[in-house]
Amino acid sequence: MSILLKNGTIVTSTDEYVGDILIEDEKIAAIGKNLLLEADQVIDVSGKYVLPGGVDQHVHYSFDYKGARVQGFDTSNAAIVGGTTTVIEFVNQAPGKGIAETIFEYEENEVKDVAMVDYSFHGIVCEPSDELFKEIPSLVDKGLPTLKLFMAYKGLPFHSDDEAIFKALKAAKDVGVTVMIHAENADVIDILQQEYIAKGLTDPYYHALSRPTLVEVEATQRVIHLANLAGAPVYIVHVTAKEVMEVIRDAYIKGTPVYGETCTHYLMLDKEDLARPNFEGAKYVCSPALREEEDREALWNAVNKGWLNAVSSDHCGFNWEKQKTMGIDDFTNIPNGSPGVENRLGILWTYGVNTGKISRQRLVDLYATTPAKINGIAHRKGHIGVGFDADIVVYDPTPVSIISNETSLQGVDFNIYEGLKQEGKVDKVFLRGQLAVEDGKYVGRLGQGTFIPGKPYGLCYEGFEKKEELESVL
Ligand code: URP
Ligand code: ZN
Ligand code: ZN
């Protein structure tokens, strides 16, 4: 099957030009101006932007918080209607099992037959035994070149101490595995949480007050030191605040291979959303917590300048009524995490590109190209080029809509961006050459997604080409 997309404005992380794209089966076969090629189907996309499919390297389709589980891959059509064609899912190491065993069992039982986007996995270290550290080299051969460890969440099965983190960094760096860190000081949070609860301060707002920016700053600094001691690169997930971003930026400039991402909600929302009445604030409970308006501005600047390398959704499909309400009397029991995989591109377009905060090239880099590089899938994903997977988003810049949970496919009862305007819309999406979204509607099938094995030595292992450029702007 071949498809010719004619006259679109093709956007990559470095370029923008009007041209045609020939898709043959699963791949991009040719790109050029006025291609005189035959195809089974010709689609005119003039006036529209043609972007690589998004790579959302931070999603949760199996996360369990104190017994509340997020919506699974059977809601992953929400990702693709939002312009994301590949997700990378965090999987907790199961008790008594290895990382790869856990992941591939999960894939077999809960992902393979339902995923509507391509997918890959990050293993989460839960049992940092000697066997686990011995397993790390073999992950690479199985296409699993990343691991996540949580400095936060004291008492929960996925919390790691410094010993586990240091050992993981050492084992990982020998084989090109990228260690991703949730950086917050768990002990301090635990004490502050207990203090607020003891005083009867149980509302969602105290979630934010019990995890102030400094707990994130401290943990980020600590893990950078651990990474330096181990001689390993490190990747900081969901950076929320100016001060945290500055720690990462300054360490990078001094020569530490530390990289980081922020998430759509940290660019758009702030602490005051947690103060919404009638327990509505619980919808915005995620960790680390939402910060201040000035942090949002600093984060936009950081993603524009390259101080932070990617924008993820940290999608967690929790319901408000049946799950967030677990914490009605105690904010520490509110499941941490909010949905958002469907809105990442629309938000970055409307509030990033259309306000002049980032260019279209930068958007593509942050939402597709760099996440693909970090996770070792950049040979197939994250770029429009000949030989790449034909994961293509056709974005129509003209329509204006209001974000509403009523039209969402995320499978939950709220949307944290409810009522916000979106400029433009995802018109069509091709997943490896198959049309999966038409006129903004999902037209694909269950199980159309496939596992994309990652290669080791992703972006975080690369040299420091940006160093001089960055020094000059400091
Ligand atoms: O609150 C969040 N972010 N929940 C998901 C788990 C994590 O920390 O990434
Ligand atoms: Zn996290
Ligand atoms: Zn997360």
GROMACS .gro file of C-alpha atoms and ligand atoms in nm:
model
  485
    1MET     CA    1   0.000   0.000   0.000
    2SER     CA    2   0.137   0.344  -0.089
    3ILE     CA    3   0.009   0.687   0.006
    4LEU     CA    4   0.129   1.021  -0.126
    5LEU     CA    5   0.081   1.321   0.105
    6LYS     CA    6   0.096   1.628  -0.119
    7ASN     CA    7   0.196   1.986  -0.045
    8GLY     CA    8   0.211   1.974   0.334
    9THR     CA    9   0.436   2.199   0.539
   10ILE     CA   10   0.675   1.941   0.677
   11VAL     CA   11   0.823   2.027   1.015
   12THR     CA   12   1.124   1.854   1.166
   13SER     CA   13   1.332   1.952   1.466
   14THR     CA   14   1.559   2.155   1.239
   15ASP     CA   15   1.359   2.237   0.926
   16GLU     CA   16   1.032   2.349   0.777
   17TYR     CA   17   0.951   2.318   0.408
   18VAL     CA   18   0.661   2.249   0.174
   19GLY     CA   19   0.685   1.906   0.017
   20ASP     CA   20   0.536   1.566  -0.056
   21ILE     CA   21   0.585   1.245   0.138
   22LEU     CA   22   0.552   0.900  -0.012
   23ILE     CA   23   0.456   0.630   0.237
   24GLU     CA   24   0.517   0.272   0.129
   25ASP     CA   25   0.377   0.014   0.368
   26GLU     CA   26   0.517   0.104   0.711
   27LYS     CA   27   0.792   0.343   0.606
   28ILE     CA   28   0.856   0.684   0.459
   29ALA     CA   29   0.988   0.598   0.113
   30ALA     CA   30   1.049   0.940  -0.043
   31ILE     CA   31   1.029   1.311   0.038
   32GLY     CA   32   1.052   1.592  -0.213
   33LYS     CA   33   0.889   1.885  -0.384
   34ASN     CA   34   0.627   1.792  -0.644
   35LEU     CA   35   0.714   1.423  -0.636
   36LEU     CA   36   0.607   1.270  -0.965
   37LEU     CA   37   0.537   0.931  -0.817
   38GLU     CA   38   0.241   0.701  -0.841
   39ALA     CA   39   0.063   0.595  -0.526
   40ASP     CA   40  -0.246   0.393  -0.435
   41GLN     CA   41  -0.386   0.699  -0.263
   42VAL     CA   42  -0.304   1.066  -0.295
   43ILE     CA   43  -0.402   1.304  -0.012
   44ASP     CA   44  -0.371   1.680  -0.049
   45VAL     CA   45  -0.256   1.830   0.281
   46SER     CA   46  -0.182   2.181   0.161
   47GLY     CA   47  -0.228   2.444   0.430
   48LYS     CA   48  -0.158   2.185   0.698
   49TYR     CA   49   0.152   2.104   0.900
   50VAL     CA   50   0.302   1.758   0.873
   51LEU     CA   51   0.487   1.655   1.189
   52PRO     CA   52   0.652   1.334   1.304
   53GLY     CA   53   0.428   1.137   1.538
   54GLY     CA   54   0.486   1.233   1.898
   55VAL     CA   55   0.694   1.020   2.134
   56ASP     CA   56   0.565   1.049   2.490
   57GLN     CA   57   0.838   0.894   2.699
   58HIS     CA   58   0.655   0.931   3.029
   59VAL     CA   59   0.317   0.761   3.056
   60HIS     CA   60   0.158   0.531   3.312
   61TYR     CA   61  -0.087   0.264   3.199
   62SER     CA   62  -0.026   0.032   3.495
   63PHE     CA   63   0.064   0.261   3.786
   64ASP     CA   64  -0.087   0.161   4.117
   65TYR     CA   65  -0.111   0.408   4.403
   66LYS     CA   66  -0.221   0.245   4.728
   67GLY     CA   67  -0.455   0.010   4.542
   68ALA     CA   68  -0.588   0.257   4.284
   69ARG     CA   69  -0.482   0.160   3.932
   70VAL     CA   70  -0.474   0.388   3.630
   71GLN     CA   71  -0.660   0.318   3.306
   72GLY     CA   72  -0.468   0.080   3.082
   73PHE     CA   73  -0.359   0.054   2.721
   74ASP     CA   74  -0.720   0.005   2.611
   75THR     CA   75  -0.741   0.386   2.639
   76SER     CA   76  -0.427   0.448   2.434
   77ASN     CA   77  -0.634   0.572   2.139
   78ALA     CA   78  -0.636   0.896   2.342
   79ALA     CA   79  -0.263   0.920   2.280
   80ILE     CA   80  -0.292   0.884   1.905
   81VAL     CA   81  -0.582   1.126   1.859
   82GLY     CA   82  -0.360   1.370   2.045
   83GLY     CA   83  -0.076   1.318   1.798
   84THR     CA   84   0.136   1.074   1.998
   85THR     CA   85   0.224   0.758   1.807
   86THR     CA   86   0.473   0.607   2.052
   87VAL     CA   87   0.448   0.591   2.431
   88ILE     CA   88   0.703   0.466   2.678
   89GLU     CA   89   0.538   0.311   2.978
   90PHE     CA   90   0.678   0.269   3.329
   91VAL     CA   91   0.641  -0.083   3.466
   92ASN     CA   92   0.701  -0.168   3.833
   93GLN     CA   93   0.923  -0.472   3.886
   94ALA     CA   94   0.688  -0.740   4.023
   95PRO     CA   95   0.767  -0.901   4.362
   96GLY     CA   96   1.018  -1.182   4.320
   97LYS     CA   97   1.058  -1.125   3.946
   98GLY     CA   98   1.317  -0.966   3.724
   99ILE     CA   99   1.254  -0.649   3.528
  100ALA     CA  100   1.239  -0.809   3.182
  101GLU     CA  101   1.022  -1.096   3.302
  102THR     CA  102   0.777  -0.848   3.458
  103ILE     CA  103   0.767  -0.628   3.152
  104PHE     CA  104   0.714  -0.901   2.893
  105GLU     CA  105   0.450  -1.075   3.104
  106TYR     CA  106   0.271  -0.743   3.131
  107GLU     CA  107   0.309  -0.687   2.758
  108GLU     CA  108   0.167  -1.031   2.681
  109ASN     CA  109  -0.128  -1.001   2.919
  110GLU     CA  110  -0.226  -0.637   2.904
  111VAL     CA  111  -0.063  -0.452   2.617
  112LYS     CA  112  -0.006  -0.654   2.299
  113ASP     CA  113  -0.367  -0.708   2.198
  114VAL     CA  114  -0.497  -0.365   2.294
  115ALA     CA  115  -0.226  -0.103   2.238
  116MET     CA  116  -0.333   0.152   1.979
  117VAL     CA  117   0.005   0.323   1.970
  118ASP     CA  118   0.354   0.182   1.940
  119TYR     CA  119   0.515   0.135   2.277
  120SER     CA  120   0.830   0.068   2.469
  121PHE     CA  121   0.897   0.028   2.841
  122HIS     CA  122   1.104   0.163   3.129
  123GLY     CA  123   1.150  -0.086   3.411
  124ILE     CA  124   1.104   0.051   3.762
  125VAL     CA  125   1.340  -0.093   4.022
  126CYS     CA  126   1.138  -0.217   4.321
  127GLU     CA  127   1.362  -0.495   4.459
  128PRO     CA  128   1.722  -0.375   4.439
  129SER     CA  129   1.883  -0.713   4.502
  130ASP     CA  130   2.213  -0.839   4.362
  131GLU     CA  131   2.018  -1.040   4.103
  132LEU     CA  132   1.853  -0.722   3.985
  133PHE     CA  133   2.184  -0.542   3.932
  134LYS     CA  134   2.316  -0.851   3.754
  135GLU     CA  135   2.013  -0.842   3.526
  136ILE     CA  136   2.082  -0.488   3.401
  137PRO     CA  137   2.329  -0.582   3.121
  138SER     CA  138   2.081  -0.830   2.973
  139LEU     CA  139   1.808  -0.564   2.949
  140VAL     CA  140   1.995  -0.409   2.661
  141ASP     CA  141   1.965  -0.722   2.444
  142LYS     CA  142   1.593  -0.722   2.510
  143GLY     CA  143   1.540  -0.368   2.384
  144LEU     CA  144   1.497  -0.219   2.732
  145PRO     CA  145   1.771   0.045   2.763
  146THR     CA  146   1.617   0.258   3.041
  147LEU     CA  147   1.531   0.221   3.411
  148LYS     CA  148   1.350   0.445   3.655
  149LEU     CA  149   1.412   0.479   4.026
  150PHE     CA  150   1.201   0.682   4.265
  151MET     CA  151   1.369   0.884   4.538
  152ALA     CA  152   1.016   0.983   4.648
  153TYR     CA  153   0.722   0.785   4.790
  154LYS     CA  154   0.861   0.657   5.122
  155GLY     CA  155   0.690   0.334   5.224
  156LEU     CA  156   0.557   0.250   4.876
  157PRO     CA  157   0.699  -0.051   4.692
  158PHE     CA  158   0.872   0.154   4.424
  159HIS     CA  159   1.073   0.384   4.655
  160SER     CA  160   1.453   0.349   4.627
  161ASP     CA  161   1.724   0.463   4.866
  162ASP     CA  162   2.061   0.611   4.768
  163GLU     CA  163   2.230   0.272   4.784
  164ALA     CA  164   1.995   0.131   4.520
  165ILE     CA  165   2.030   0.439   4.303
  166PHE     CA  166   2.409   0.441   4.321
  167LYS     CA  167   2.430   0.071   4.240
  168ALA     CA  168   2.186   0.110   3.951
  169LEU     CA  169   2.384   0.403   3.809
  170LYS     CA  170   2.707   0.202   3.824
  171ALA     CA  171   2.558  -0.108   3.665
  172ALA     CA  172   2.374   0.092   3.400
  173LYS     CA  173   2.664   0.303   3.277
  174ASP     CA  174   2.873  -0.002   3.185
  175VAL     CA  175   2.614  -0.110   2.928
  176GLY     CA  176   2.457   0.217   2.811
  177VAL     CA  177   2.134   0.195   3.010
  178THR     CA  178   1.983   0.534   3.092
  179VAL     CA  179   1.875   0.580   3.454
  180MET     CA  180   1.572   0.802   3.501
  181ILE     CA  181   1.508   0.951   3.842
  182HIS     CA  182   1.205   1.088   4.022
  183ALA     CA  183   1.391   1.337   4.238
  184GLU     CA  184   1.222   1.432   4.565
  185ASN     CA  185   1.343   1.382   4.922
  186ALA     CA  186   1.109   1.110   5.052
  187ASP     CA  187   1.201   1.143   5.421
  188VAL     CA  188   1.136   1.515   5.437
  189ILE     CA  189   0.805   1.477   5.252
  190ASP     CA  190   0.701   1.202   5.491
  191ILE     CA  191   0.767   1.421   5.796
  192LEU     CA  192   0.589   1.723   5.648
  193GLN     CA  193   0.291   1.510   5.547
  194GLN     CA  194   0.260   1.372   5.900
  195GLU     CA  195   0.280   1.723   6.046
  196TYR     CA  196  -0.001   1.856   5.824
  197ILE     CA  197  -0.224   1.556   5.885
  198ALA     CA  198  -0.166   1.579   6.264
  199LYS     CA  199  -0.285   1.941   6.250
  200GLY     CA  200  -0.600   1.836   6.061
  201LEU     CA  201  -0.477   2.000   5.739
  202THR     CA  202  -0.596   1.726   5.507
  203ASP     CA  203  -0.705   1.906   5.188
  204PRO     CA  204  -0.538   1.850   4.848
  205TYR     CA  205  -0.359   2.186   4.879
  206TYR     CA  206  -0.137   2.040   5.153
  207HIS     CA  207  -0.007   1.790   4.901
  208ALA     CA  208   0.181   2.082   4.747
  209LEU     CA  209   0.284   2.235   5.080
  210SER     CA  210   0.423   1.903   5.201
  211ARG     CA  211   0.648   1.871   4.897
  212PRO     CA  212   0.799   2.217   4.850
  213THR     CA  213   1.040   2.293   4.567
  214LEU     CA  214   1.339   2.248   4.796
  215VAL     CA  215   1.270   1.875   4.838
  216GLU     CA  216   1.303   1.848   4.463
  217VAL     CA  217   1.612   2.070   4.451
  218GLU     CA  218   1.782   1.868   4.725
  219ALA     CA  219   1.713   1.532   4.561
  220THR     CA  220   1.816   1.659   4.218
  221GLN     CA  221   2.146   1.787   4.356
  222ARG     CA  222   2.200   1.461   4.544
  223VAL     CA  223   2.139   1.239   4.244
  224ILE     CA  224   2.367   1.453   4.030
  225HIS     CA  225   2.640   1.393   4.289
  226LEU     CA  226   2.560   1.021   4.287
  227ALA     CA  227   2.579   1.018   3.908
  228ASN     CA  228   2.914   1.193   3.917
  229LEU     CA  229   3.041   0.946   4.176
  230ALA     CA  230   2.923   0.660   3.956
  231GLY     CA  231   3.053   0.823   3.636
  232ALA     CA  232   2.708   0.777   3.483
  233PRO     CA  233   2.466   1.001   3.299
  234VAL     CA  234   2.131   1.062   3.461
  235TYR     CA  235   1.793   1.176   3.339
  236ILE     CA  236   1.558   1.370   3.568
  237VAL     CA  237   1.190   1.314   3.497
  238HIS     CA  238   0.911   1.569   3.550
  239VAL     CA  239   1.108   1.880   3.650
  240THR     CA  240   0.866   2.134   3.798
  241ALA     CA  241   1.049   2.446   3.902
  242LYS     CA  242   1.297   2.715   3.806
  243GLU     CA  243   1.541   2.626   4.084
  244VAL     CA  244   1.542   2.258   3.988
  245MET     CA  245   1.595   2.338   3.623
  246GLU     CA  246   1.887   2.564   3.722
  247VAL     CA  247   2.051   2.282   3.918
  248ILE     CA  248   2.034   2.061   3.608
  249ARG     CA  249   2.147   2.334   3.370
  250ASP     CA  250   2.442   2.439   3.584
  251ALA     CA  251   2.557   2.081   3.643
  252TYR     CA  252   2.534   2.011   3.270
  253ILE     CA  253   2.741   2.314   3.190
  254LYS     CA  254   3.004   2.204   3.439
  255GLY     CA  255   3.027   1.870   3.258
  256THR     CA  256   2.780   1.634   3.424
  257PRO     CA  257   2.576   1.445   3.166
  258VAL     CA  258   2.246   1.531   3.332
  259TYR     CA  259   1.935   1.577   3.121
  260GLY     CA  260   1.576   1.646   3.212
  261GLU     CA  261   1.222   1.687   3.100
  262THR     CA  262   0.925   1.882   3.219
  263CYS     CA  263   0.560   1.794   3.162
  264THR     CA  264   0.271   1.974   2.999
  265HIS     CA  265   0.094   2.039   3.330
  266TYR     CA  266   0.396   2.210   3.486
  267LEU     CA  267   0.396   2.450   3.189
  268MET     CA  268   0.024   2.522   3.220
  269LEU     CA  269  -0.101   2.485   3.577
  270ASP     CA  270   0.010   2.590   3.921
  271LYS     CA  271  -0.030   2.531   4.293
  272GLU     CA  272  -0.351   2.733   4.313
  273ASP     CA  273  -0.528   2.462   4.110
  274LEU     CA  274  -0.489   2.238   4.415
  275ALA     CA  275  -0.697   2.486   4.615
  276ARG     CA  276  -1.006   2.439   4.396
  277PRO     CA  277  -1.316   2.389   4.613
  278ASN     CA  278  -1.523   2.073   4.669
  279PHE     CA  279  -1.222   1.844   4.649
  280GLU     CA  280  -1.170   1.943   4.283
  281GLY     CA  281  -0.810   2.022   4.380
  282ALA     CA  282  -0.748   1.646   4.399
  283LYS     CA  283  -0.758   1.630   4.019
  284TYR     CA  284  -0.432   1.826   4.021
  285VAL     CA  285  -0.250   1.610   4.274
  286CYS     CA  286   0.063   1.484   4.107
  287SER     CA  287   0.420   1.451   4.219
  288PRO     CA  288   0.627   1.654   4.228
  289ALA     CA  289   0.354   1.910   4.293
  290LEU     CA  290   0.243   2.196   4.073
  291ARG     CA  291   0.440   2.514   4.150
  292GLU     CA  292   0.410   2.890   4.095
  293GLU     CA  293   0.333   3.097   3.788
  294GLU     CA  294   0.694   3.220   3.773
  295ASP     CA  295   0.810   2.857   3.754
  296ARG     CA  296   0.588   2.804   3.451
  297GLU     CA  297   0.751   3.097   3.276
  298ALA     CA  298   1.097   2.967   3.364
  299LEU     CA  299   1.009   2.622   3.233
  300TRP     CA  300   0.885   2.760   2.901
  301ASN     CA  301   1.211   2.948   2.872
  302ALA     CA  302   1.406   2.636   2.964
  303VAL     CA  303   1.242   2.415   2.704
  304ASN     CA  304   1.295   2.684   2.445
  305LYS     CA  305   1.664   2.726   2.526
  306GLY     CA  306   1.735   2.354   2.561
  307TRP     CA  307   1.799   2.363   2.937
  308LEU     CA  308   1.532   2.095   2.955
  309ASN     CA  309   1.522   1.843   2.676
  310ALA     CA  310   1.168   1.711   2.642
  311VAL     CA  311   0.804   1.767   2.735
  312SER     CA  312   0.618   1.455   2.848
  313SER     CA  313   0.264   1.408   2.976
  314ASP     CA  314   0.326   1.185   3.283
  315HIS     CA  315  -0.020   1.058   3.192
  316CYS     CA  316  -0.202   0.882   3.478
  317GLY     CA  317  -0.560   0.786   3.401
  318PHE     CA  318  -0.706   0.805   3.750
  319ASN     CA  319  -1.075   0.879   3.797
  320TRP     CA  320  -1.178   1.156   4.031
  321GLU     CA  321  -1.500   1.012   4.167
  322LYS     CA  322  -1.389   0.660   4.251
  323GLN     CA  323  -1.013   0.698   4.291
  324LYS     CA  324  -0.901   1.053   4.375
  325THR     CA  325  -1.168   1.053   4.648
  326MET     CA  326  -0.969   0.787   4.836
  327GLY     CA  327  -0.797   1.089   4.983
  328ILE     CA  328  -1.106   1.288   5.081
  329ASP     CA  329  -0.999   1.286   5.449
  330ASP     CA  330  -0.625   1.267   5.397
  331PHE     CA  331  -0.441   1.414   5.099
  332THR     CA  332  -0.166   1.151   5.128
  333ASN     CA  333  -0.417   0.893   5.005
  334ILE     CA  334  -0.507   1.082   4.687
  335PRO     CA  335  -0.364   0.884   4.395
  336ASN     CA  336  -0.071   1.082   4.257
  337GLY     CA  337  -0.090   1.165   3.890
  338SER     CA  338  -0.323   1.324   3.637
  339PRO     CA  339  -0.433   1.238   3.283
  340GLY     CA  340  -0.298   1.433   2.985
  341VAL     CA  341  -0.157   1.215   2.707
  342GLU     CA  342  -0.426   1.341   2.468
  343ASN     CA  343  -0.347   1.709   2.512
  344ARG     CA  344   0.032   1.738   2.488
  345LEU     CA  345   0.060   1.847   2.125
  346GLY     CA  346  -0.244   2.075   2.128
  347ILE     CA  347  -0.117   2.251   2.441
  348LEU     CA  348   0.238   2.292   2.310
  349TRP     CA  349   0.101   2.425   1.982
  350THR     CA  350  -0.148   2.668   2.132
  351TYR     CA  351   0.043   2.794   2.434
  352GLY     CA  352   0.397   2.740   2.308
  353VAL     CA  353   0.414   2.796   1.933
  354ASN     CA  354   0.120   3.032   1.892
  355THR     CA  355   0.236   3.259   2.177
  356GLY     CA  356   0.591   3.269   2.040
  357LYS     CA  357   0.742   3.084   2.337
  358ILE     CA  358   0.880   2.805   2.117
  359SER     CA  359   0.916   2.753   1.743
  360ARG     CA  360   0.748   2.470   1.555
  361GLN     CA  361   1.091   2.306   1.517
  362ARG     CA  362   1.143   2.325   1.891
  363LEU     CA  363   0.800   2.173   1.948
  364VAL     CA  364   0.889   1.879   1.725
  365ASP     CA  365   1.219   1.837   1.903
  366LEU     CA  366   1.062   1.843   2.251
  367TYR     CA  367   0.764   1.621   2.178
  368ALA     CA  368   0.914   1.368   1.937
  369THR     CA  369   1.275   1.388   1.824
  370THR     CA  370   1.463   1.420   2.150
  371PRO     CA  371   1.243   1.172   2.342
  372ALA     CA  372   1.316   0.921   2.064
  373LYS     CA  373   1.689   0.986   2.099
  374ILE     CA  374   1.685   0.956   2.479
  375ASN     CA  375   1.517   0.617   2.457
  376GLY     CA  376   1.723   0.465   2.177
  377ILE     CA  377   1.445   0.455   1.920
  378ALA     CA  378   1.557   0.748   1.706
  379HIS     CA  379   1.651   0.517   1.417
  380ARG     CA  380   1.276   0.465   1.359
  381LYS     CA  381   1.080   0.728   1.551
  382GLY     CA  382   1.061   1.100   1.614
  383HIS     CA  383   1.158   1.233   1.270
  384ILE     CA  384   1.025   1.271   0.919
  385GLY     CA  385   1.294   1.127   0.699
  386VAL     CA  386   1.332   0.857   0.435
  387GLY     CA  387   1.354   0.514   0.599
  388PHE     CA  388   1.180   0.621   0.920
  389ASP     CA  389   0.855   0.466   1.036
  390ALA     CA  390   0.565   0.644   0.867
  391ASP     CA  391   0.433   0.787   1.195
  392ILE     CA  392   0.292   1.113   1.071
  393VAL     CA  393   0.063   1.377   1.219
  394VAL     CA  394  -0.125   1.617   0.991
  395TYR     CA  395  -0.202   1.923   1.203
  396ASP     CA  396  -0.463   2.168   1.081
  397PRO     CA  397  -0.376   2.508   1.230
  398THR     CA  398  -0.713   2.671   1.166
  399PRO     CA  399  -0.988   2.527   1.389
  400VAL     CA  400  -1.028   2.654   1.743
  401SER     CA  401  -1.189   2.431   2.005
  402ILE     CA  402  -1.237   2.412   2.379
  403ILE     CA  403  -1.077   2.120   2.561
  404SER     CA  404  -1.347   1.912   2.722
  405ASN     CA  405  -1.355   1.575   2.890
  406GLU     CA  406  -1.678   1.499   2.707
  407THR     CA  407  -1.491   1.441   2.384
  408SER     CA  408  -1.185   1.281   2.543
  409LEU     CA  409  -1.080   0.918   2.498
  410GLN     CA  410  -0.871   0.907   2.814
  411GLY     CA  411  -1.136   0.697   2.989
  412VAL     CA  412  -1.157   0.909   3.302
  413ASP     CA  413  -1.405   1.155   3.447
  414PHE     CA  414  -1.207   1.478   3.424
  415ASN     CA  415  -0.953   1.670   3.222
  416ILE     CA  416  -0.706   1.900   3.395
  417TYR     CA  417  -0.717   2.134   3.093
  418GLU     CA  418  -1.099   2.150   3.089
  419GLY     CA  419  -1.225   2.474   2.934
  420LEU     CA  420  -0.892   2.584   2.786
  421LYS     CA  421  -0.885   2.691   2.425
  422GLN     CA  422  -0.696   2.481   2.172
  423GLU     CA  423  -0.581   2.632   1.845
  424GLY     CA  424  -0.555   2.390   1.558
  425LYS     CA  425  -0.632   2.021   1.566
  426VAL     CA  426  -0.479   1.686   1.496
  427ASP     CA  427  -0.650   1.611   1.166
  428LYS     CA  428  -0.492   1.282   1.055
  429VAL     CA  429  -0.244   1.044   1.209
  430PHE     CA  430  -0.063   0.757   1.039
  431LEU     CA  431   0.091   0.485   1.253
  432ARG     CA  432   0.353   0.299   1.052
  433GLY     CA  433   0.164   0.394   0.738
  434GLN     CA  434  -0.183   0.300   0.862
  435LEU     CA  435  -0.437   0.578   0.894
  436ALA     CA  436  -0.540   0.573   1.261
  437VAL     CA  437  -0.697   0.918   1.296
  438GLU     CA  438  -0.917   1.084   1.033
  439ASP     CA  439  -1.069   1.429   1.081
  440GLY     CA  440  -0.967   1.411   1.447
  441LYS     CA  441  -1.152   1.082   1.506
  442TYR     CA  442  -0.993   0.752   1.594
  443VAL     CA  443  -1.031   0.508   1.303
  444GLY     CA  444  -0.767   0.250   1.398
  445ARG     CA  445  -0.800  -0.087   1.567
  446LEU     CA  446  -0.719  -0.246   1.901
  447GLY     CA  447  -0.373  -0.401   1.902
  448GLN     CA  448  -0.238  -0.196   1.611
  449GLY     CA  449   0.055  -0.085   1.828
  450THR     CA  450   0.376  -0.284   1.851
  451PHE     CA  451   0.678  -0.305   2.078
  452ILE     CA  452   0.967  -0.086   1.965
  453PRO     CA  453   1.290  -0.220   2.113
  454GLY     CA  454   1.525   0.056   2.221
  455LYS     CA  455   1.901   0.067   2.169
  456PRO     CA  456   2.146   0.143   2.451
  457TYR     CA  457   2.365   0.453   2.472
  458GLY     CA  458   2.079   0.697   2.409
  459LEU     CA  459   2.118   1.072   2.400
  460CYS     CA  460   2.227   1.104   2.763
  461TYR     CA  461   2.545   0.917   2.672
  462GLU     CA  462   2.635   1.151   2.390
  463GLY     CA  463   2.907   1.414   2.410
  464PHE     CA  464   2.851   1.768   2.515
  465GLU     CA  465   2.809   1.943   2.182
  466LYS     CA  466   2.576   2.195   2.340
  467LYS     CA  467   2.818   2.296   2.612
  468GLU     CA  468   2.981   2.594   2.444
  469GLU     CA  469   2.655   2.714   2.303
  470LEU     CA  470   2.497   2.697   2.648
  471GLU     CA  471   2.787   2.872   2.821
  472SER     CA  472   2.748   3.168   2.590
  473VAL     CA  473   2.387   3.225   2.697
  474LEU     CA  474   2.442   3.194   3.070
  475URP     O1  475   0.219   1.199   4.038
  475URP     C1  476   0.273   1.130   3.954
  475URP     N1  477   0.369   1.181   3.880
  475URP     N2  478   0.235   1.001   3.938
  475URP     C2  479   0.293   0.906   3.856
  475URP     C3  480   0.413   0.843   3.914
  475URP     C4  481   0.533   0.929   3.900
  475URP     O2  482   0.584   0.978   3.999
  475URP     O3  483   0.580   0.951   3.789
  476ZN      ZN  484   0.774   1.018   3.909
  477ZN      ZN  485   0.531   0.950   3.611
   0.00000   0.00000   0.00000
